[in-house]
Short mmCIF file of C-alpha atoms in Angstrom, two decimals:
data_model
loop_
_atom_site.label_atom_id
_atom_site.label_comp_id
_atom_site.label_asym_id
_atom_site.label_seq_id
_atom_site.Cartn_x
_atom_site.Cartn_y
_atom_site.Cartn_z
CA UNK A 123 116.68 122.51 103.01
CA UNK A 124 116.68 126.34 103.15
CA UNK A 125 113.30 127.85 102.76
CA UNK A 126 112.58 131.04 100.79
CA UNK A 127 110.42 132.99 103.15
CA UNK A 128 109.82 135.89 100.75
CA UNK A 129 106.16 136.90 100.25
CA UNK A 130 105.30 136.63 96.57
CA UNK A 131 101.53 137.13 96.70
CA UNK A 132 98.83 138.30 99.16
CA UNK A 133 95.22 137.41 98.49
CA UNK A 134 92.34 139.24 100.17
CA UNK A 135 88.89 137.64 99.97
CA UNK A 136 85.95 139.46 101.48
CA UNK A 137 83.02 137.14 102.33
CA UNK A 138 79.56 137.22 103.92
CA UNK A 139 78.77 134.52 106.45
CA UNK A 140 75.42 133.60 107.92
CA UNK A 141 74.61 135.09 111.32
CA UNK A 142 71.50 134.42 113.46
CA UNK A 143 69.25 137.21 114.74
CA UNK A 144 71.14 137.85 117.95
CA UNK A 145 70.13 140.89 119.95
CA UNK A 146 72.24 143.48 121.64
CA UNK A 147 71.80 146.99 122.97
CA UNK A 148 72.26 148.60 119.50
CA UNK A 149 69.97 146.23 117.60
CA UNK A 150 70.16 142.81 116.09
CA UNK A 151 72.72 140.97 113.96
CA UNK A 152 72.10 141.14 110.19
CA UNK A 153 71.45 137.80 108.31
CA UNK A 154 75.01 137.94 107.00
CA UNK A 155 78.09 139.49 108.45
CA UNK A 156 81.29 140.53 106.60
CA UNK A 157 84.66 138.85 107.20
CA UNK A 158 87.99 139.20 105.42
CA UNK A 159 90.15 136.09 104.68
CA UNK A 160 93.87 136.81 104.13
CA UNK A 161 96.28 134.48 102.33
CA UNK A 162 100.06 135.19 102.36
CA UNK A 163 101.96 133.09 99.85
CA UNK A 164 105.70 132.55 99.99
CA UNK A 165 108.20 131.88 97.19
CA UNK A 166 108.13 128.21 98.19
CA UNK A 167 104.37 128.02 97.70
CA UNK A 168 103.43 127.95 101.37
CA UNK A 169 100.13 129.71 102.12
CA UNK A 170 99.42 131.28 105.50
CA UNK A 171 95.89 132.17 106.59
CA UNK A 172 94.56 135.10 108.57
CA UNK A 173 91.09 136.54 109.29
CA UNK A 174 89.60 139.81 110.43
CA UNK A 175 86.64 142.12 110.07
CA UNK A 176 85.38 142.48 106.48
CA UNK A 177 83.65 145.83 106.71
CA UNK A 178 84.53 148.21 103.91
CA UNK A 179 86.80 150.39 106.13
CA UNK A 180 89.02 147.38 106.97
CA UNK A 181 89.09 146.21 103.37
CA UNK A 182 90.09 149.58 102.03
CA UNK A 183 93.09 149.69 104.43
CA UNK A 184 94.02 146.05 103.87
CA UNK A 185 94.38 146.36 100.14
CA UNK A 186 97.25 148.92 100.07
CA UNK A 187 98.92 147.06 102.91
CA UNK A 188 98.71 143.83 100.95
CA UNK A 189 100.28 145.44 97.95
CA UNK A 190 103.30 146.54 99.97
CA UNK A 191 103.84 143.14 101.53
CA UNK A 192 105.09 141.52 98.36
CA UNK A 193 108.90 141.12 98.55
CA UNK A 194 109.01 141.19 102.34
CA UNK A 195 109.71 138.19 104.50
CA UNK A 196 107.12 136.46 106.63
CA UNK A 197 109.52 136.85 109.58
CA UNK A 198 109.27 140.66 109.41
CA UNK A 199 106.38 140.81 111.83
CA UNK A 200 107.37 144.08 113.40
CA UNK A 201 107.51 145.68 110.02
CA UNK A 202 103.73 145.10 109.64
CA UNK A 203 102.99 147.88 112.13
CA UNK A 204 105.20 150.36 110.27
CA UNK A 205 103.68 149.30 107.06
CA UNK A 206 100.06 149.90 108.19
CA UNK A 207 101.13 153.21 109.79
CA UNK A 208 102.15 154.47 106.40
CA UNK A 209 98.78 153.89 104.82
CA UNK A 210 96.30 156.74 105.02
CA UNK A 211 92.93 156.09 106.73
CA UNK A 212 89.82 157.73 105.36
CA UNK A 213 88.70 160.06 108.25
CA UNK A 214 85.10 159.78 107.14
CA UNK A 215 85.16 156.12 108.16
CA UNK A 216 86.46 156.74 111.64
CA UNK A 217 84.27 158.68 114.00
CA UNK A 218 83.60 159.18 117.66
CA UNK A 219 80.98 156.51 118.09
CA UNK A 220 80.67 152.90 119.28
CA UNK A 221 82.38 150.44 116.87
CA UNK A 222 79.45 148.10 116.24
CA UNK A 223 81.84 145.43 114.85
CA UNK A 224 82.75 144.54 118.33
CA UNK A 225 80.98 147.16 120.56
CA UNK A 226 84.49 148.08 121.80
CA UNK A 227 84.25 151.79 122.49
CA UNK A 228 85.12 154.57 120.04
CA UNK A 229 86.58 153.95 116.68
CA UNK A 230 90.11 155.32 115.88
CA UNK A 231 92.46 155.09 112.95
CA UNK A 232 94.93 153.27 115.23
CA UNK A 233 92.40 150.56 116.15
CA UNK A 234 91.49 150.18 112.49
CA UNK A 235 95.13 149.61 111.57
CA UNK A 236 95.67 147.11 114.40
CA UNK A 237 92.68 145.03 113.30
CA UNK A 238 94.13 144.82 109.77
CA UNK A 239 97.68 144.06 110.96
CA UNK A 240 96.32 141.21 113.09
CA UNK A 241 95.22 139.24 110.09
CA UNK A 242 98.56 139.70 108.28
CA UNK A 243 100.46 138.75 111.43
CA UNK A 244 98.46 135.54 111.92
CA UNK A 245 98.88 134.64 108.23
CA UNK A 246 102.65 135.20 108.42
CA UNK A 247 102.95 133.07 111.58
CA UNK A 248 100.84 130.36 109.96
CA UNK A 249 103.17 130.34 106.95
CA UNK A 250 106.27 130.42 109.10
CA UNK A 251 105.07 127.55 111.23
CA UNK A 252 104.43 125.44 108.15
CA UNK A 253 107.87 126.35 106.73
CA UNK A 254 109.56 125.29 110.06
CA UNK A 255 107.33 122.33 110.81
CA UNK A 256 106.21 124.06 114.08
CA UNK A 257 102.79 125.00 115.38
CA UNK A 258 102.09 128.64 115.96
CA UNK A 259 102.11 128.25 119.76
CA UNK A 260 105.75 127.07 119.50
CA UNK A 261 106.67 130.22 117.61
CA UNK A 262 105.05 132.13 120.54
CA UNK A 263 107.20 130.41 123.14
CA UNK A 264 105.35 127.12 123.64
CA UNK A 265 102.00 126.13 125.09
CA UNK A 266 101.34 125.92 128.82
CA UNK A 267 98.02 123.97 128.36
CA UNK A 268 96.88 121.30 125.93
CA UNK A 269 93.29 122.66 125.65
CA UNK A 270 91.71 126.10 125.99
CA UNK A 271 88.41 126.50 127.82
CA UNK A 272 85.69 128.58 126.30
CA UNK A 273 82.39 129.96 127.73
CA UNK A 274 78.92 129.52 126.22
CA UNK A 275 78.04 132.87 124.69
CA UNK A 276 74.30 133.30 125.32
CA UNK A 277 72.14 135.86 123.51
CA UNK A 278 68.66 137.07 123.61
CA UNK A 279 67.49 135.98 120.20
CA UNK A 280 64.53 135.97 117.81
CA UNK A 281 63.40 132.71 116.35
CA UNK A 282 64.39 133.90 112.89
CA UNK A 283 65.22 136.95 110.87
CA UNK A 284 62.15 139.02 109.80
CA UNK A 285 59.89 137.44 107.17
CA UNK A 286 60.91 138.16 103.65
CA UNK A 287 64.65 138.78 104.54
CA UNK A 288 66.96 136.34 102.80
CA UNK A 289 68.68 134.38 105.53
CA UNK A 290 69.90 130.96 106.57
CA UNK A 291 67.72 129.05 108.96
CA UNK A 292 68.99 128.00 112.40
CA UNK A 293 67.56 125.56 114.93
CA UNK A 294 68.24 127.50 118.14
CA UNK A 295 64.82 128.99 118.47
CA UNK A 296 63.94 132.17 120.33
CA UNK A 297 65.31 133.28 123.68
CA UNK A 298 63.46 136.37 124.94
CA UNK A 299 62.92 135.61 128.57
CA UNK A 300 64.65 133.77 131.46
CA UNK A 301 63.23 130.36 130.40
CA UNK A 302 64.46 130.91 126.83
CA UNK A 303 67.89 131.80 128.08
CA UNK A 304 68.14 128.75 130.28
CA UNK A 305 66.94 126.45 127.47
CA UNK A 306 69.63 127.99 125.16
CA UNK A 307 72.29 127.34 127.84
CA UNK A 308 71.08 123.70 128.12
CA UNK A 309 71.59 123.26 124.41
CA UNK A 310 75.00 124.76 124.56
CA UNK A 311 75.95 122.35 127.28
CA UNK A 312 74.45 119.31 125.47
CA UNK A 313 76.14 120.16 122.19
CA UNK A 314 79.53 121.52 123.30
CA UNK A 315 79.96 120.71 127.01
CA UNK A 316 80.32 124.33 128.14
CA UNK A 317 80.52 124.80 131.97
CA UNK A 318 80.45 128.58 132.13
CA UNK A 319 78.00 131.01 130.63
CA UNK A 320 78.00 134.60 129.39
CA UNK A 321 74.80 136.44 128.61
CA UNK A 322 74.79 139.40 126.28
CA UNK A 323 72.68 141.99 128.04
CA UNK A 324 71.63 145.62 127.53
CA UNK A 325 68.60 144.35 125.55
CA UNK A 326 65.84 144.39 128.17
CA UNK A 327 65.35 146.40 131.37
CA UNK A 328 67.92 145.40 134.00
CA UNK A 329 65.48 143.64 136.24
CA UNK A 330 64.56 141.26 133.41
CA UNK A 331 68.25 140.43 132.80
CA UNK A 332 68.84 140.01 136.57
CA UNK A 333 66.01 137.46 136.48
CA UNK A 334 67.70 135.63 133.53
CA UNK A 335 71.02 135.39 135.33
CA UNK A 336 69.24 134.22 138.51
CA UNK A 337 67.47 131.55 136.37
CA UNK A 338 70.88 130.45 134.98
CA UNK A 339 72.30 130.25 138.58
CA UNK A 340 69.38 128.05 139.64
CA UNK A 341 69.66 125.74 136.56
CA UNK A 342 73.52 125.55 136.69
CA UNK A 343 74.46 125.96 140.35
CA UNK A 344 78.13 126.73 140.96
CA UNK A 345 78.87 127.49 137.31
CA UNK A 346 80.65 130.72 136.42
CA UNK A 347 78.29 133.38 135.08
CA UNK A 348 78.83 136.64 133.29
CA UNK A 349 76.61 139.47 132.18
CA UNK A 350 77.65 141.99 129.43
CA UNK A 351 75.27 144.90 128.65
CA UNK A 352 77.87 146.71 126.51
CA UNK A 353 77.80 149.96 128.50
CA UNK A 354 74.01 150.34 128.43
CA UNK A 355 73.61 151.27 132.07
CA UNK A 356 74.30 154.26 134.24
CA UNK A 357 76.73 154.02 137.16
CA UNK A 358 73.77 153.79 139.59
CA UNK A 359 72.10 151.03 137.61
CA UNK A 360 75.38 149.15 137.30
CA UNK A 361 75.88 149.22 141.06
CA UNK A 362 72.32 148.07 141.65
CA UNK A 363 72.71 145.09 139.24
CA UNK A 364 76.06 144.20 140.71
CA UNK A 365 74.61 144.15 144.19
CA UNK A 366 71.62 142.09 143.05
CA UNK A 367 73.91 139.45 141.46
CA UNK A 368 76.99 139.71 143.74
CA UNK A 369 76.66 136.04 144.87
CA UNK A 370 76.52 134.50 141.38
CA UNK A 371 78.57 136.60 138.96
CA UNK A 372 82.07 135.69 138.06
CA UNK A 373 82.41 139.17 136.69
CA UNK A 374 80.24 141.94 135.23
CA UNK A 375 81.53 143.08 131.83
CA UNK A 376 81.31 146.72 130.71
CA UNK A 377 78.15 147.66 132.57
CA UNK A 378 78.74 151.34 131.92
CA UNK A 379 80.74 153.41 129.39
CA UNK A 380 84.20 154.85 129.98
CA UNK A 381 87.03 154.26 132.41
CA UNK A 382 85.93 156.85 134.94
CA UNK A 383 82.42 155.53 135.19
CA UNK A 384 83.78 151.96 135.48
CA UNK A 385 86.09 153.11 138.25
CA UNK A 386 83.12 154.62 140.07
CA UNK A 387 81.23 151.32 139.87
CA UNK A 388 84.27 149.34 140.89
CA UNK A 389 84.67 151.45 144.07
CA UNK A 390 81.11 150.57 145.06
CA UNK A 391 80.83 146.90 144.43
CA UNK A 392 82.68 143.69 145.22
CA UNK A 393 81.87 142.20 141.80
CA UNK A 394 84.89 142.19 139.50
CA UNK A 395 84.47 144.22 136.41
CA UNK A 396 85.73 143.10 133.00
CA UNK A 397 86.17 145.13 129.80
CA UNK A 398 86.70 144.90 126.11
CA UNK A 399 85.51 148.46 125.62
CA UNK A 400 87.50 150.88 127.84
CA UNK A 401 90.84 149.03 127.50
CA UNK A 402 91.44 148.11 123.94
CA UNK A 403 94.82 149.74 123.29
CA UNK A 404 98.02 149.92 125.33
CA UNK A 405 97.50 153.66 125.75
CA UNK A 406 94.37 153.04 127.64
CA UNK A 407 95.95 150.70 130.21
CA UNK A 408 97.52 153.27 132.53
CA UNK A 409 94.34 155.14 133.50
CA UNK A 410 92.29 151.97 133.86
CA UNK A 411 94.78 150.17 136.03
CA UNK A 412 95.70 153.27 138.09
CA UNK A 413 92.01 153.86 138.82
CA UNK A 414 91.40 150.19 139.47
CA UNK A 415 88.53 150.49 136.96
CA UNK A 416 88.74 146.89 135.74
CA UNK A 417 89.74 143.68 137.28
CA UNK A 418 89.70 141.54 134.17
CA UNK A 419 90.78 142.66 130.60
CA UNK A 420 89.31 140.77 127.66
CA UNK A 421 91.91 140.61 124.96
CA UNK A 422 91.14 140.17 121.30
CA UNK A 423 93.96 139.54 118.82
CA UNK A 424 92.02 141.60 116.18
CA UNK A 425 91.85 144.66 118.46
CA UNK A 426 95.34 144.48 119.80
CA UNK A 427 97.23 143.87 116.54
CA UNK A 428 97.83 140.16 116.64
CA UNK A 429 99.04 137.30 118.81
CA UNK A 430 102.30 138.74 120.08
CA UNK A 431 100.59 141.94 121.28
CA UNK A 432 98.03 139.71 123.05
CA UNK A 433 100.93 138.10 124.94
CA UNK A 434 102.30 141.53 125.83
CA UNK A 435 98.92 142.58 127.18
CA UNK A 436 98.70 139.40 129.26
CA UNK A 437 102.18 140.10 130.70
CA UNK A 438 101.17 143.59 131.71
CA UNK A 439 98.01 142.31 133.33
CA UNK A 440 100.04 139.81 135.28
CA UNK A 441 102.36 142.51 136.48
CA UNK A 442 99.43 144.62 137.83
CA UNK A 443 97.47 141.68 139.18
CA UNK A 444 94.72 142.20 136.70
CA UNK A 445 92.95 139.09 135.37
CA UNK A 446 92.90 138.32 131.62
CA UNK A 447 90.57 136.46 129.25
CA UNK A 448 89.60 136.77 125.68
CA UNK A 449 86.81 138.57 123.86
CA UNK A 450 85.10 137.28 120.77
CA UNK A 451 83.10 138.68 117.88
CA UNK A 452 81.45 136.97 115.00
CA UNK A 453 84.37 134.88 113.64
CA UNK A 454 85.29 131.79 111.69
CA UNK A 455 87.65 128.93 112.35
CA UNK A 456 90.84 130.69 111.30
CA UNK A 457 90.40 133.25 114.12
CA UNK A 458 89.36 130.57 116.59
CA UNK A 459 92.48 128.62 115.77
CA UNK A 460 94.66 131.70 116.22
CA UNK A 461 92.92 132.53 119.46
CA UNK A 462 93.42 129.00 120.77
CA UNK A 463 97.19 129.08 119.94
CA UNK A 464 97.86 132.29 121.76
CA UNK A 465 95.55 131.43 124.68
CA UNK A 466 97.60 128.21 125.08
CA UNK A 467 100.73 130.33 125.79
CA UNK A 468 99.24 132.65 128.39
CA UNK A 469 100.07 131.42 131.95
CA UNK A 470 97.66 133.83 133.71
CA UNK A 471 94.57 132.86 131.62
CA UNK A 472 92.28 132.01 134.51
CA UNK A 473 88.93 132.69 132.90
CA UNK A 474 87.23 130.80 130.07
CA UNK A 475 87.41 132.62 126.76
CA UNK A 476 84.46 133.95 124.80
CA UNK A 477 83.63 132.45 121.43
CA UNK A 478 80.86 133.19 118.91
CA UNK A 479 81.93 130.14 116.81
CA UNK A 480 79.04 127.85 117.82
CA UNK A 481 76.68 130.42 116.35
CA UNK A 482 78.37 130.30 113.00
CA UNK A 483 76.88 127.61 110.79
CA UNK A 484 79.32 128.40 107.91
CA UNK A 485 83.19 128.30 107.74
CA UNK A 486 85.96 128.41 105.17
CA UNK A 487 87.90 125.44 106.65
CA UNK A 488 87.96 121.87 105.38
CA UNK A 489 87.22 120.76 108.91
CA UNK A 490 85.51 122.73 111.66
CA UNK A 491 87.18 123.10 115.06
CA UNK A 492 85.33 121.28 117.82
CA UNK A 493 84.56 121.85 121.47
CA UNK A 494 84.93 118.95 123.85
CA UNK A 495 83.81 119.58 127.42
CA UNK A 496 83.72 123.30 126.46
CA UNK A 497 87.37 123.16 125.43
CA UNK A 498 89.28 123.30 122.14
CA UNK A 499 92.35 121.10 121.84
CA UNK A 500 95.45 123.13 120.98
CA UNK A 501 96.61 122.04 117.51
CA UNK A 502 100.10 120.69 117.28
CA UNK A 503 100.23 120.50 113.44
CA UNK A 504 102.53 123.01 111.69
CA UNK A 505 101.22 126.56 111.59
CA UNK A 506 97.68 127.12 112.73
CA UNK A 507 96.79 123.49 111.91
CA UNK A 508 93.79 124.37 109.73
CA UNK A 509 93.30 124.18 105.96
CA UNK A 510 91.26 126.32 103.63
CA UNK A 511 88.25 124.94 101.75
CA UNK A 512 88.44 126.93 98.48
CA UNK A 513 85.06 125.88 97.31
CA UNK A 514 83.46 127.25 100.46
CA UNK A 515 85.59 130.45 100.32
CA UNK A 516 84.47 131.01 96.71
CA UNK A 517 80.84 130.39 97.61
CA UNK A 518 80.88 132.95 100.46
CA UNK A 519 82.79 135.39 98.29
CA UNK A 520 80.17 135.15 95.56
CA UNK A 521 77.57 136.05 98.13
CA UNK A 522 79.63 139.11 98.95
CA UNK A 523 79.91 140.01 95.32
CA UNK A 524 76.17 139.64 94.82
CA UNK A 525 75.28 141.98 97.69
CA UNK A 526 74.29 145.45 96.78
CA UNK A 527 76.37 146.93 99.56
CA UNK A 528 73.69 146.70 102.24
CA UNK A 529 75.47 143.98 104.14
CA UNK A 530 79.10 144.82 103.44
CA UNK A 531 79.23 147.01 106.61
CA UNK A 532 77.76 145.58 109.79
CA UNK A 533 74.88 147.67 111.07
CA UNK A 534 72.80 146.17 113.87
CA UNK A 535 70.51 149.21 114.00
CA UNK A 536 69.69 148.95 110.31
CA UNK A 537 68.87 145.29 110.81
CA UNK A 538 66.52 146.15 113.70
CA UNK A 539 64.73 148.70 111.55
CA UNK A 540 63.74 146.04 109.13
CA UNK A 541 61.45 144.66 111.88
CA UNK A 542 60.88 147.93 113.67
CA UNK A 543 61.05 150.88 111.29
CA UNK A 544 61.10 153.49 114.01
CA UNK A 545 64.12 151.98 115.80
CA UNK A 546 66.75 154.46 116.76
CA UNK A 547 70.02 153.29 118.36
CA UNK A 548 69.34 154.02 122.03
CA UNK A 549 71.37 156.74 123.79
CA UNK A 550 73.58 155.55 126.52
CA UNK A 551 73.11 155.10 129.37
CA UNK A 552 69.91 153.33 128.26
CA UNK A 553 68.89 152.58 131.80
#
């Protein structure tokens, strides 16, 4: 039977999902974070799913792109980039500052477009896989592993959002010192079986975070450990921390801002440096690799424009002998499924991937993806292998509709000011 792969409808549903009070160098996560769910519908009634950031600037770009997708075929994946490039971007929403949605360096119109394209590409691949009876990983060339390993993503954390702030309760408790971080890691291990750990740093003075990593090394001897302060440190501080933890770190992620500063640190330490901030587009690769500024690149299908671009990045890393893993931001099961499919096809994926998913108590799927021994089994069902729960989608969309605009754009500094009115986003380097 011949399938009609023409796109007849594209549905965009912005939602707000619960987020715990996780701390980073810019502030704290708000009680709800915006995500955008994309549905691409074919003439045969097949619906493909995609997911990306839901902040207003992404939604404003996604809407005109969605309108122009009708009448195209789901196989025209390359055309998505041309389509997005034809849509104007509001310059007032793109500025020379850290993109708090992922703390991935400066915002640009190009990065904004790629993050929108990524959701459409995943949705088209999901629909195509369903039409052909093939999993997405088969459309990408086939899997080289049956399960993808993920790392426990540890955060300094408050016990709850500030009193009086509407929020969902969580049972993780506070983690504000080495003992709290270790206890959090134990719970991650008990619940999900993770065997490697990443701590989001840049929150407390470096010596306190060194102590936390040392405590993890003592509690979990021989397990891979990572520390990510999101560029909060100077070159000198970065070198000092690297030296202090050189015997326990798998890698140190974005200790300082910018390729040149990272290259300076790399020349002065034996600890591998990873990034999701100074290498987030293909144009940024040449300088970073030429200067040997990074030894591991953390891909993210949202940043890079989808799953096929992620594969291209991995191939370039393999060519230059640079390691590759995957970055994560607050995401739901659609993005985790897409991430797992593409990760399954990357031969040189030698580091466990990051995932926020255990922190997310809400989802839009009929069945949550699960971690077994810290791994997610690669789905072999057609498409992404996940199904949308429309009741949950509608519930989370109603929450977005009810918001007065305060939470429709992620702002960690604003969330911190609820508890600390005098909070100002720290200048970098912070230490």
